[in-house]
Amino acid sequence: MKKLISLLMALALLTACFAFPVFAEEADADIVIVGAGGGGLSAALEAVAQGAQKVIVLEMTAKTGGALNYTSGSMSAAGTIIQKEDGIEDTVESYVADIINNGDDFGGQPNEELIRVYANEAAQTFDWLYENGLKDCKFSTDRTTGARAVFAPEHALYSIQRTYKASPKDPANYKSAAHEVLDTLVKADGRIEVKLNTKAAKLVANDKGQVLTVVTEDGASYTAKKAVIMATGGYSANGKLMAQYVPNGEHYLAGGAAGADGNGLRMMQEVGAGLTAMDAIPTFPMGLVSRDNPKTGSIASTYTWKTGGIVVNQNGERFCNETESNPSIREVALEEQPNAVQYDIFTDKIVEDLRANNGAFFYDAYFADETMRGYHVVETAATLEELAEKIGVPAENLTKTVEAYNAAVDAGASDEFGRKYDGTVNAYNYCTNKIEGDKFYAIRLQALCVMTLGGVTANSNMQVLDEAGNAIPGLYAAGETVGGIWGKFVSGGTGVMGPIVFGKVAARHAMANEPAEGYTVKAAANLLDESLFVKETASEKRFDMSKALNDGEYTATVDGQEGPMTVKTVIEDGRIASVDVVENHETQAIAAGALESIPQRIVEANDATVDVVAGASLTSGRIMKAVAECLNQAAK
């Protein structure tokens, strides 16, 4: 009888296990891609074009696009449909020469072989995007000729017009027209499955030494027949990692994707990948710090130096020729200053002249009055001494700096930094003014990093190489995660077109070849320390949920991205019954996931502190902050 009872119990337990299985997902595909940015999306499309019947794309955030959600997406290529229609003759050789000339500034080492692979395919890839939707977009045009192939002054200028600035047709959901086209094509192809909110954690090799499996944070496993393509972006959002390679890296503002933490690089290092050019971290000398996060920012120069303003560091001293036409020189100069911080110093007369010369777009859009997005960094004073105290620089130094500058203006020649005061007018110098008057201004800006140029080593087929230069079977990479392509600085339009082109190259080669066998997988010797990827979290909750709450409706308004955010919270039976974001001015292409899911998470958890939505951490935090303020109102 005891044996019978034991047998029956065992059968019952077995039946229960089969009735309620708890297994992590396992799935196979021809190609598995990690990252749904420009490189990942183009790789998926190329893979199916080359015969793949199933492609799985794993994306850690709630939206495709990656870095394309943070840029208007200027593109460049030589010999495009647009250039031909505009009557502009261009060559790949000229394009390659310009990219190399820009990238080798300050010791940069562009990879000519990979640049040629890119440049030879860029026009064909651009024309493919054009025929698949870009042609229906509005393009910026040259003010004098009306051409859609233009020069882009935000980067070092090309020798010929080969930059294309297209606006998305659906600006509420896309910031980049290239992203819009790629996303539309991917959604229309049933052979491509994009799994959002799915974070890859580990690459696994099989017994043949082929890296064909990706394991996610939740334990799911995805195995490819042909290849894994890593398109996980760079590390511009990881100050700790940047600080390993450049002196002020921890102080750079992150202006790109919140998920650009470089963890994909470590995943590849764990199976042997070598790293290169990790100190190639370009910045913009115009970073406006976010109101609610001191580590993130956006591009917002005052350009007041074009009509006589100056720039000083935290010692109150000038450090460069503010009107230098080569932006690389000003960028590197700021990177070397204490905490990578500068203050634009100017007066009302300087702003008046900037407006008179049609150069005050940024100033009027960001700093002109208290309703503006950047007004929180504006300081004003009646004297230089008072201004110095407000911005925390030595008053004596700031006064001497301004006196020396004013004297140079009076002399009418040039100063120690090479800035000229002889009346020359150009795109970087409209007119000259002294720093004098009844009111002085200072605006704090910081070095802003929107992309990094270091990463894993790869060959011309985008196969990831180990530290000895051998291709790791089955493992490919594309986009910002590949290092050592462009040199020290990226050329205009290649930040968008590069990942798209190299994604296609990786997928094409992967589909045409079988992964090699017999490779011995081992971790790289210089494996990045795991602590570099541990995210800092708040130690305290936003609201003590042990407090009793009065039932009712409560609203709170907090600062948002482009304007106020208002949230309504309903309390019923002492619990959070509903949360509604009734007004917001967030960038929908980035914030949509947080606006949709954070209110629900708060209700389900009955807590104002919940996990943020990856890639939309700022919006997530704003909603939680507003709910916490509502709960403070409701507290008994």
Short mmCIF file of N, CA and C in Angstrom, two decimals, residues 302-304 306-307 346-365 367-369 372 430-431 441:
data_model
loop_
_atom_site.label_atom_id
_atom_site.label_comp_id
_atom_site.label_asym_id
_atom_site.label_seq_id
_atom_site.Cartn_x
_atom_site.Cartn_y
_atom_site.Cartn_z
N THR A 302 24.50 78.71 -27.76
CA THR A 302 23.96 80.07 -27.85
C THR A 302 24.43 80.77 -29.12
N TYR A 303 25.60 80.38 -29.61
CA TYR A 303 26.25 81.02 -30.77
C TYR A 303 26.50 82.51 -30.54
N THR A 304 26.48 82.95 -29.29
CA THR A 304 26.71 84.37 -29.01
C THR A 304 28.13 84.82 -29.36
N LYS A 306 29.46 84.47 -32.06
CA LYS A 306 29.47 84.95 -33.44
C LYS A 306 29.36 86.47 -33.52
N THR A 307 28.87 87.11 -32.43
CA THR A 307 28.74 88.57 -32.42
C THR A 307 29.47 89.20 -31.23
N PHE A 346 28.26 86.91 -22.32
CA PHE A 346 27.83 87.87 -23.33
C PHE A 346 26.95 88.94 -22.69
N THR A 347 26.49 89.88 -23.53
CA THR A 347 25.66 91.00 -23.06
C THR A 347 24.44 91.15 -23.97
N ASP A 348 23.56 92.08 -23.59
CA ASP A 348 22.35 92.32 -24.40
C ASP A 348 22.69 92.78 -25.81
N LYS A 349 23.71 93.63 -25.94
CA LYS A 349 24.11 94.14 -27.27
C LYS A 349 24.53 92.97 -28.18
N ILE A 350 25.21 91.99 -27.61
CA ILE A 350 25.66 90.84 -28.38
C ILE A 350 24.46 90.04 -28.88
N VAL A 351 23.44 89.88 -28.03
CA VAL A 351 22.22 89.16 -28.44
C VAL A 351 21.47 89.93 -29.52
N GLU A 352 21.40 91.26 -29.36
CA GLU A 352 20.72 92.10 -30.36
C GLU A 352 21.38 91.93 -31.73
N ASP A 353 22.70 91.96 -31.76
CA ASP A 353 23.40 91.81 -33.04
C ASP A 353 23.26 90.40 -33.60
N LEU A 354 23.17 89.40 -32.72
CA LEU A 354 22.97 88.03 -33.18
C LEU A 354 21.62 87.92 -33.88
N ARG A 355 20.60 88.53 -33.30
CA ARG A 355 19.27 88.51 -33.92
C ARG A 355 19.27 89.29 -35.23
N ALA A 356 19.98 90.40 -35.25
CA ALA A 356 20.03 91.22 -36.47
C ALA A 356 20.67 90.47 -37.62
N ASN A 357 21.51 89.50 -37.29
CA ASN A 357 22.19 88.71 -38.33
C ASN A 357 21.56 87.35 -38.54
N ASN A 358 20.32 87.20 -38.03
CA ASN A 358 19.57 85.95 -38.20
C ASN A 358 20.31 84.74 -37.64
N GLY A 359 21.03 84.95 -36.54
CA GLY A 359 21.80 83.86 -35.95
C GLY A 359 21.32 83.45 -34.57
N ALA A 360 20.15 83.93 -34.16
CA ALA A 360 19.70 83.71 -32.78
C ALA A 360 18.66 82.60 -32.65
N PHE A 361 18.61 81.68 -33.63
CA PHE A 361 17.60 80.63 -33.57
C PHE A 361 17.71 79.83 -32.27
N PHE A 362 18.90 79.31 -31.96
CA PHE A 362 19.08 78.50 -30.76
C PHE A 362 18.83 79.32 -29.51
N TYR A 363 19.37 80.54 -29.49
CA TYR A 363 19.23 81.36 -28.30
C TYR A 363 17.76 81.64 -28.00
N ASP A 364 17.02 82.04 -29.02
CA ASP A 364 15.61 82.38 -28.82
C ASP A 364 14.75 81.15 -28.53
N ALA A 365 15.18 80.00 -29.00
CA ALA A 365 14.41 78.78 -28.80
C ALA A 365 14.67 78.14 -27.44
N PHE A 367 16.88 79.86 -24.60
CA PHE A 367 17.39 80.62 -23.46
C PHE A 367 16.75 81.99 -23.26
N ALA A 368 15.91 82.45 -24.17
CA ALA A 368 15.48 83.85 -24.18
C ALA A 368 14.65 84.26 -22.97
N ASP A 369 13.82 83.37 -22.45
CA ASP A 369 13.02 83.73 -21.27
C ASP A 369 12.73 82.50 -20.45
N MET A 372 11.55 78.96 -21.57
CA MET A 372 12.37 78.19 -22.50
C MET A 372 13.01 76.98 -21.83
N TYR A 430 30.06 87.22 -37.23
CA TYR A 430 29.22 88.21 -37.89
C TYR A 430 29.71 89.63 -37.62
N CYS A 431 30.09 89.88 -36.37
CA CYS A 431 30.59 91.19 -36.00
C CYS A 431 31.30 91.07 -34.65
N TYR A 441 25.60 88.17 -18.90
CA TYR A 441 24.97 86.86 -18.92
C TYR A 441 26.02 85.76 -18.94
#
